[in-house]
Structure formats: C-alpha cells, structure tokens
Short mmCIF file of C-alpha atoms in Angstrom, two decimals:
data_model
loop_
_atom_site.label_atom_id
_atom_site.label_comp_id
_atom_site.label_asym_id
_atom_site.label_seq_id
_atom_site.Cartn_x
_atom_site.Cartn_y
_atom_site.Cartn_z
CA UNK A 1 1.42 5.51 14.03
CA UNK A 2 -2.38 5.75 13.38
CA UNK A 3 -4.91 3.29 14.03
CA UNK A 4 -7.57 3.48 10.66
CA UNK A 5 -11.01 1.70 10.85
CA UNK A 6 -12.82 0.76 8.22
CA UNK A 7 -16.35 -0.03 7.77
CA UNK A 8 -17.69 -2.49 6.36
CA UNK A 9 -14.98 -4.95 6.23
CA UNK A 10 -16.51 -7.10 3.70
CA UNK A 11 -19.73 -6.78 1.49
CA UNK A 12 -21.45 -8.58 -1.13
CA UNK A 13 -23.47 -6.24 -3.48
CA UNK A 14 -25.44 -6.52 -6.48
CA UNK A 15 -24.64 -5.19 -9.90
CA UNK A 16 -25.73 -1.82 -10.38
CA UNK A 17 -25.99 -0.38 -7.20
CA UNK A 18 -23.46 1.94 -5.01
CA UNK A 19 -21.74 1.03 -2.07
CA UNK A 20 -20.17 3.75 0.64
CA UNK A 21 -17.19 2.73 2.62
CA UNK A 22 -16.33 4.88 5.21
CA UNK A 23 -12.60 5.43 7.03
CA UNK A 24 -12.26 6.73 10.71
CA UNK A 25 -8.49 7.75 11.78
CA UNK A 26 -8.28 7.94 15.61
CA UNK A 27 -6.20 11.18 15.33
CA UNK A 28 -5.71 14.18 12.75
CA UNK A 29 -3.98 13.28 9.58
CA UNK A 30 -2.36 15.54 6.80
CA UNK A 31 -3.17 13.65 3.87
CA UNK A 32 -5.79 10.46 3.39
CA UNK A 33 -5.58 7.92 0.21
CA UNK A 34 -7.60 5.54 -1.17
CA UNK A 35 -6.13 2.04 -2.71
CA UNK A 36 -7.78 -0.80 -4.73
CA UNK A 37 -5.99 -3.91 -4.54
CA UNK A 38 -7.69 -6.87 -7.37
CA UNK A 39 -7.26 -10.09 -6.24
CA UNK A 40 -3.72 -11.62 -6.01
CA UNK A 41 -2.50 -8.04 -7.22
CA UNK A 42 -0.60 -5.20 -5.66
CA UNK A 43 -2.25 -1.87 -4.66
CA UNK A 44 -3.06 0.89 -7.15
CA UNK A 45 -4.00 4.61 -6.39
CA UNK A 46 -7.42 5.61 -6.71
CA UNK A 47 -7.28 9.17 -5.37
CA UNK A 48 -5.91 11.47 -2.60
CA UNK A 49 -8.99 12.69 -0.58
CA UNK A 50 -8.69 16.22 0.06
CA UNK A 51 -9.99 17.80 3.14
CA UNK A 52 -12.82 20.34 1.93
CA UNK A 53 -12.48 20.20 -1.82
CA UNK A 54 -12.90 18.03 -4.50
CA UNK A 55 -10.43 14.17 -4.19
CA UNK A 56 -7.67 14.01 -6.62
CA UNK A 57 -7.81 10.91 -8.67
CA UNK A 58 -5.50 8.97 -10.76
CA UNK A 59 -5.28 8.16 -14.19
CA UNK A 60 -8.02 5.86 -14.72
CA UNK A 61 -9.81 6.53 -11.99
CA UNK A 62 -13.19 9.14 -12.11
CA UNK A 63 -15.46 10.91 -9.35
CA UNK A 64 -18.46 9.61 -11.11
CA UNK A 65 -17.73 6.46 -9.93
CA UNK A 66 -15.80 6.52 -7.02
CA UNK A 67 -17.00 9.60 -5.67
CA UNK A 68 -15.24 10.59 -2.18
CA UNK A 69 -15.68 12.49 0.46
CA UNK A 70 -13.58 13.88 3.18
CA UNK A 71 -15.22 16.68 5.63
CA UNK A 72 -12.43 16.77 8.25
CA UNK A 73 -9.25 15.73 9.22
CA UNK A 74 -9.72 12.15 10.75
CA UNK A 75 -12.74 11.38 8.14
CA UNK A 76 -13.48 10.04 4.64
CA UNK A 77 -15.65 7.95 2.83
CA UNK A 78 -15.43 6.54 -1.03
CA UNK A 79 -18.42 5.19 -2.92
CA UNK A 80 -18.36 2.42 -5.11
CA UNK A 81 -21.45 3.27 -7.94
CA UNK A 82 -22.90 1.63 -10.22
CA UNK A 83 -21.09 -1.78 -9.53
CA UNK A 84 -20.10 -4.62 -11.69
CA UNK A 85 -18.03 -7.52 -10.63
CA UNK A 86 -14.86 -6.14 -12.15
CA UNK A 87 -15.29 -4.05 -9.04
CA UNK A 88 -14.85 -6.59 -6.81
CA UNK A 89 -11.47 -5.67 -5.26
CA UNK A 90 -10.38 -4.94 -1.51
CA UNK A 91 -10.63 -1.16 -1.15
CA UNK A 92 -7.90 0.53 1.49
CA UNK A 93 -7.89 3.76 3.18
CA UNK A 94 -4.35 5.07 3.75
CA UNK A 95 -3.09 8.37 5.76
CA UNK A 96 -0.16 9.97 6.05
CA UNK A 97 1.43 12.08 8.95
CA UNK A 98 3.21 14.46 6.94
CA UNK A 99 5.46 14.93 4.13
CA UNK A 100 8.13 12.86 3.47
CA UNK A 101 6.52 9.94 6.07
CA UNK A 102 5.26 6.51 5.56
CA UNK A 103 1.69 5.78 4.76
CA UNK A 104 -0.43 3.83 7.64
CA UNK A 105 -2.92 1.70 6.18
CA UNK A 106 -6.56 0.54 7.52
CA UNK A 107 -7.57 -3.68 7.32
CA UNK A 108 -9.65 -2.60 3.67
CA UNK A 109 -12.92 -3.43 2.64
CA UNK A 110 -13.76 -6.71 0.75
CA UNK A 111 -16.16 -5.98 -1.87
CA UNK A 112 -17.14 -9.00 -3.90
CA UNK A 113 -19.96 -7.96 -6.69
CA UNK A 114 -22.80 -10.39 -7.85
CA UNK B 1 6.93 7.72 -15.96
CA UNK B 2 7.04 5.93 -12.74
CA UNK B 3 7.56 2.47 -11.86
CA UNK B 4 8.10 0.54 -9.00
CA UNK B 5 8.45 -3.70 -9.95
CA UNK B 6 9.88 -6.95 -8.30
CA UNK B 7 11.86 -9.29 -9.81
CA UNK B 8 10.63 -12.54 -8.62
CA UNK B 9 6.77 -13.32 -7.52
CA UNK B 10 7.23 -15.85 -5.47
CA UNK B 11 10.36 -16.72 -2.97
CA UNK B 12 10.77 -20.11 -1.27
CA UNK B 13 12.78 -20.06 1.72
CA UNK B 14 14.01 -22.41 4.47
CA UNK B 15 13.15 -21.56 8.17
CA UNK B 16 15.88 -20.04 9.53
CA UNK B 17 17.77 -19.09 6.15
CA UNK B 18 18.65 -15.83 5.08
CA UNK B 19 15.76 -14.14 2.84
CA UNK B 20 16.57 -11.50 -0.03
CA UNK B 21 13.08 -9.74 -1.56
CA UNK B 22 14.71 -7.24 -4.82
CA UNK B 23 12.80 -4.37 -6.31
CA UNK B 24 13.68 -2.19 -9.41
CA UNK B 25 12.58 1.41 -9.56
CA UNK B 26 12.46 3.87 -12.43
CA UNK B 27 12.26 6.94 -11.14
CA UNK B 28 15.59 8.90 -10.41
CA UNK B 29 13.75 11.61 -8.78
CA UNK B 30 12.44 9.62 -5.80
CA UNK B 31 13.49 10.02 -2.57
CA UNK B 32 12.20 8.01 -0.36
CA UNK B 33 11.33 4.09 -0.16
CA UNK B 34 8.83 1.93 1.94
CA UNK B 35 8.93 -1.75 2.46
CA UNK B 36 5.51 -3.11 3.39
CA UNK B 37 4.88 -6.56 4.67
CA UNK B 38 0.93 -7.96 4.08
CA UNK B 39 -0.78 -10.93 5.33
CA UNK B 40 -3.54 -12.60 4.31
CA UNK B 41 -7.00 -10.31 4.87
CA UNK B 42 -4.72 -7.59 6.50
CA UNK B 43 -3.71 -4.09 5.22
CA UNK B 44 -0.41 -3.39 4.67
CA UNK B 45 2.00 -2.92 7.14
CA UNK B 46 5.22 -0.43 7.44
CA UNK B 47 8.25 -2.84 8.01
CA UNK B 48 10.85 -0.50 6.91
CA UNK B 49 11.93 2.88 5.15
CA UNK B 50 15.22 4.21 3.65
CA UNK B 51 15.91 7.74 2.20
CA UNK B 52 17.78 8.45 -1.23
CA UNK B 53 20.74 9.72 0.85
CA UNK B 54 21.79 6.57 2.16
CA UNK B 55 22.70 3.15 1.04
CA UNK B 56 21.69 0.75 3.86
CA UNK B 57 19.36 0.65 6.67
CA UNK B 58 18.76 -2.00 9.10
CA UNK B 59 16.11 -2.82 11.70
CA UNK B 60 15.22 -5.54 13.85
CA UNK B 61 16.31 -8.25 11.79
CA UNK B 62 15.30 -6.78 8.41
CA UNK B 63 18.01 -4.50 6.54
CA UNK B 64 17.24 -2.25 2.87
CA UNK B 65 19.65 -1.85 0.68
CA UNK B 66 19.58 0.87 -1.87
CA UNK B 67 21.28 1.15 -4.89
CA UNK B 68 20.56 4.60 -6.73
CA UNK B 69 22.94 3.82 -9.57
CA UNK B 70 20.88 0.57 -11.04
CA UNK B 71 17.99 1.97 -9.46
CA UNK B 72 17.93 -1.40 -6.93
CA UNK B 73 15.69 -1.82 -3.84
CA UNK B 74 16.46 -5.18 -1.34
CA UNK B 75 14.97 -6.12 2.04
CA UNK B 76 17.21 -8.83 3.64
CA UNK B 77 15.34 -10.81 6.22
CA UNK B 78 17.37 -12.77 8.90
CA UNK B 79 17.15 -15.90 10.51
CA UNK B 80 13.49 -16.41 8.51
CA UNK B 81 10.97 -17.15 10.70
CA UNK B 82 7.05 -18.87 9.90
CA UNK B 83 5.23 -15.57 11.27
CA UNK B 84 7.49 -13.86 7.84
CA UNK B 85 5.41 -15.66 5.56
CA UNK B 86 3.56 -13.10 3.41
CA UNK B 87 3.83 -10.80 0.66
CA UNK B 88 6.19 -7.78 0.41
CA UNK B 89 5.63 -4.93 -0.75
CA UNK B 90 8.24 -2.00 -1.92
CA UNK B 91 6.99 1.22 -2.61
CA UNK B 92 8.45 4.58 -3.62
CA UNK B 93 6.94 8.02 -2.55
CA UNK B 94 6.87 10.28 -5.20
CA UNK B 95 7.17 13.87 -6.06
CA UNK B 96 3.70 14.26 -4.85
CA UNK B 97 4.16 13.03 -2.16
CA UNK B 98 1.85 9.82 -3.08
CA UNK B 99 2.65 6.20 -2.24
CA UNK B 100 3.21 3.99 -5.18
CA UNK B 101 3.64 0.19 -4.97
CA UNK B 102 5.21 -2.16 -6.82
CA UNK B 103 4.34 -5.75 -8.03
CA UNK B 104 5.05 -7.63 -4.70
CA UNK B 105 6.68 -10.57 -3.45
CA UNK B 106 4.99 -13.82 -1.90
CA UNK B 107 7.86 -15.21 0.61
CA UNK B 108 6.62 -18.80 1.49
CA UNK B 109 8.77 -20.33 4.50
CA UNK B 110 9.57 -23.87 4.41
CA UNK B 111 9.68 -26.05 7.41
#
C-alpha cells in the first residue's frame, strides 16, 4: 500500500484567486493522478502528473487552470486558478505502484468557493 | 468510448442480509476491475480487484463476480454489517493504464 497526505484538507477561497494543493506519498510511486469528485458524484480524471514533464489531462480538463506539478517521485501539487464556485469539489491525489495495480488514494482536499 | 455505470444509486439492506452492488462496463478491451468502498469525508478505499481472466474472486467476506459476455461487474457482501454502510465504487483500468470510475452505489444498512 501507500500512505498519501494531502494538504490542506479543506479550504474556503474566494472567487478569482488560485489555490495549490499539494500531495506527499511516503514512498516512490510509478504513476500519480489527480481526481475531482462534485458533490454527491463519483470521481472524474483530471490528469496523470508526470514526473519531469508536462501532466496529461483529460478531456475537459486544461493546464491553465489546473496547472500541476510533479518534481519527483513521491511529490505533486495541482493548482486550482482563477476559482469560481463551480470549483468547489473535493480534489484527490491517487498513485499507483505499477502497471496493471490498484490505485491508492489520499483523504482529498475540500475546496468550497465563495 | 469508455464507460463504467451502476445500476441502482441507492441499496437498502438489512443488517446481516446478503448485499449485491452491480456495475455495467463498456469497454471489451479492459482488463482489469477495482471495487472501491468510500465513507463519508474519506478517500476511496481498495476493497477488491478481479482480472479479465477470471470469473469470480472472493475476499474476506466480499466476492466479484465478472461477467465478460454482458459486460457485468457484482460485489456480493456477506453477513452486512453497520461499519459497510457507504458508497461503492467499481472502476475499470484502462488501456492507459488510468483508473476510471463509475457512477457509485450508496449501500444504507438497516437495523
């Protein structure tokens, strides 16, 4: 398994400005996602963070705003810009072991937008 | 395209009854499936997995059935228990090796 923190677990933020959640595993990891889940909903893809080059998002889903970051193997970190409160969502980091495995999943960030 | 869904949102249950979550997939190409258990203000968590070469797995107390001809997913709970009470997730890894997720189930236990 792999135990995933993520900070902060909850925010409240006002429209228009950026939020940066970050995501520490406590051991090397092949491959690290990043969910949203809306409220009462199941989780959708945002993008796979990629370990020195750009993330690779999802239909939908853009680097101008949710840029993301991941400088190492146990490491990432997704911003939220420009918010609005159809951004208010929990927001999951996810890594995998390897191929073929099952994805571990961190507690998520609540973001609620004013 | 790719799909993962449930059939039912919501599934009342007595306590110690029997509990039957069902998922539908469209993709024929995937080979592997995840059933994920989440309670309230928690991540998901891995309950149990089952790969396209076999029909049935079972752990403690859970069991997946797979069904590659209709494309079926189930997670058979037994003996439901209070701490069950969440929702359920079943997911489907894809050729990319990403995790997608379906709809989700809310199993409520009654007393």
């Amino acid at each position: 398994s792999a135990v995933i923190s993520q900070k902060p677990s909850r925010d409240i933020c006002q429209r228009g400005t950026s939020l940066t959640i970050q995501c520490q595993v406590d051991s090397q990891v092949t491959m690290m996602f990043w969910y949203r889940q809306q409220p009462g909903q199941s989780l959708t893809l945002i993008a796979t963070a990629n370990q020195g080059s750009e993330a690779t998002y999802e239909s939908g889903f853009v680097i101008d705003k949710f840029p993301i970051s991941r400088p190492n193997l146990t490491f990432s970190t997704l911003t939220v810009s420009n918010m609005s409160p159809e951004d208010s969502s929990i927001y999951l980091c996810s890594v995998k072991k390897g191929r073929g495995t099952e994805a571990f999943f961190g507690q998520g960030t609540r973001l609620t937008v004013v | 395209g790719e799909s993962v869904g449930l059939h039912l949102p919501t599934l009342s249950v007595q306590e110690g009854d029997n509990s039957i979550i069902n998922c539908a997939y469209s993709n024929s190409a995937s080979d592997y499936f995840i059933w994920y258990k989440q309670e309230s203000g928690k991540g998901p968590q891995f309950i149990i997995d089952i790969r396209s070469n076999m029909d049935k797995r079972q752990g403690q107390r859970v069991t997946v059935l797979l069904n590659k001809t209709v494309k079926h997913l189930s997670l058979q709970i037994a003996a439901t228990q209070p701490g069950d009470s969440a929702v359920y997730f079943c997911a489907e890894n894809n050729r990319d090796d990403k995790i997608i997720f379906g709809k989700g189930t809310r199993l409520h236990i009654l007393p």
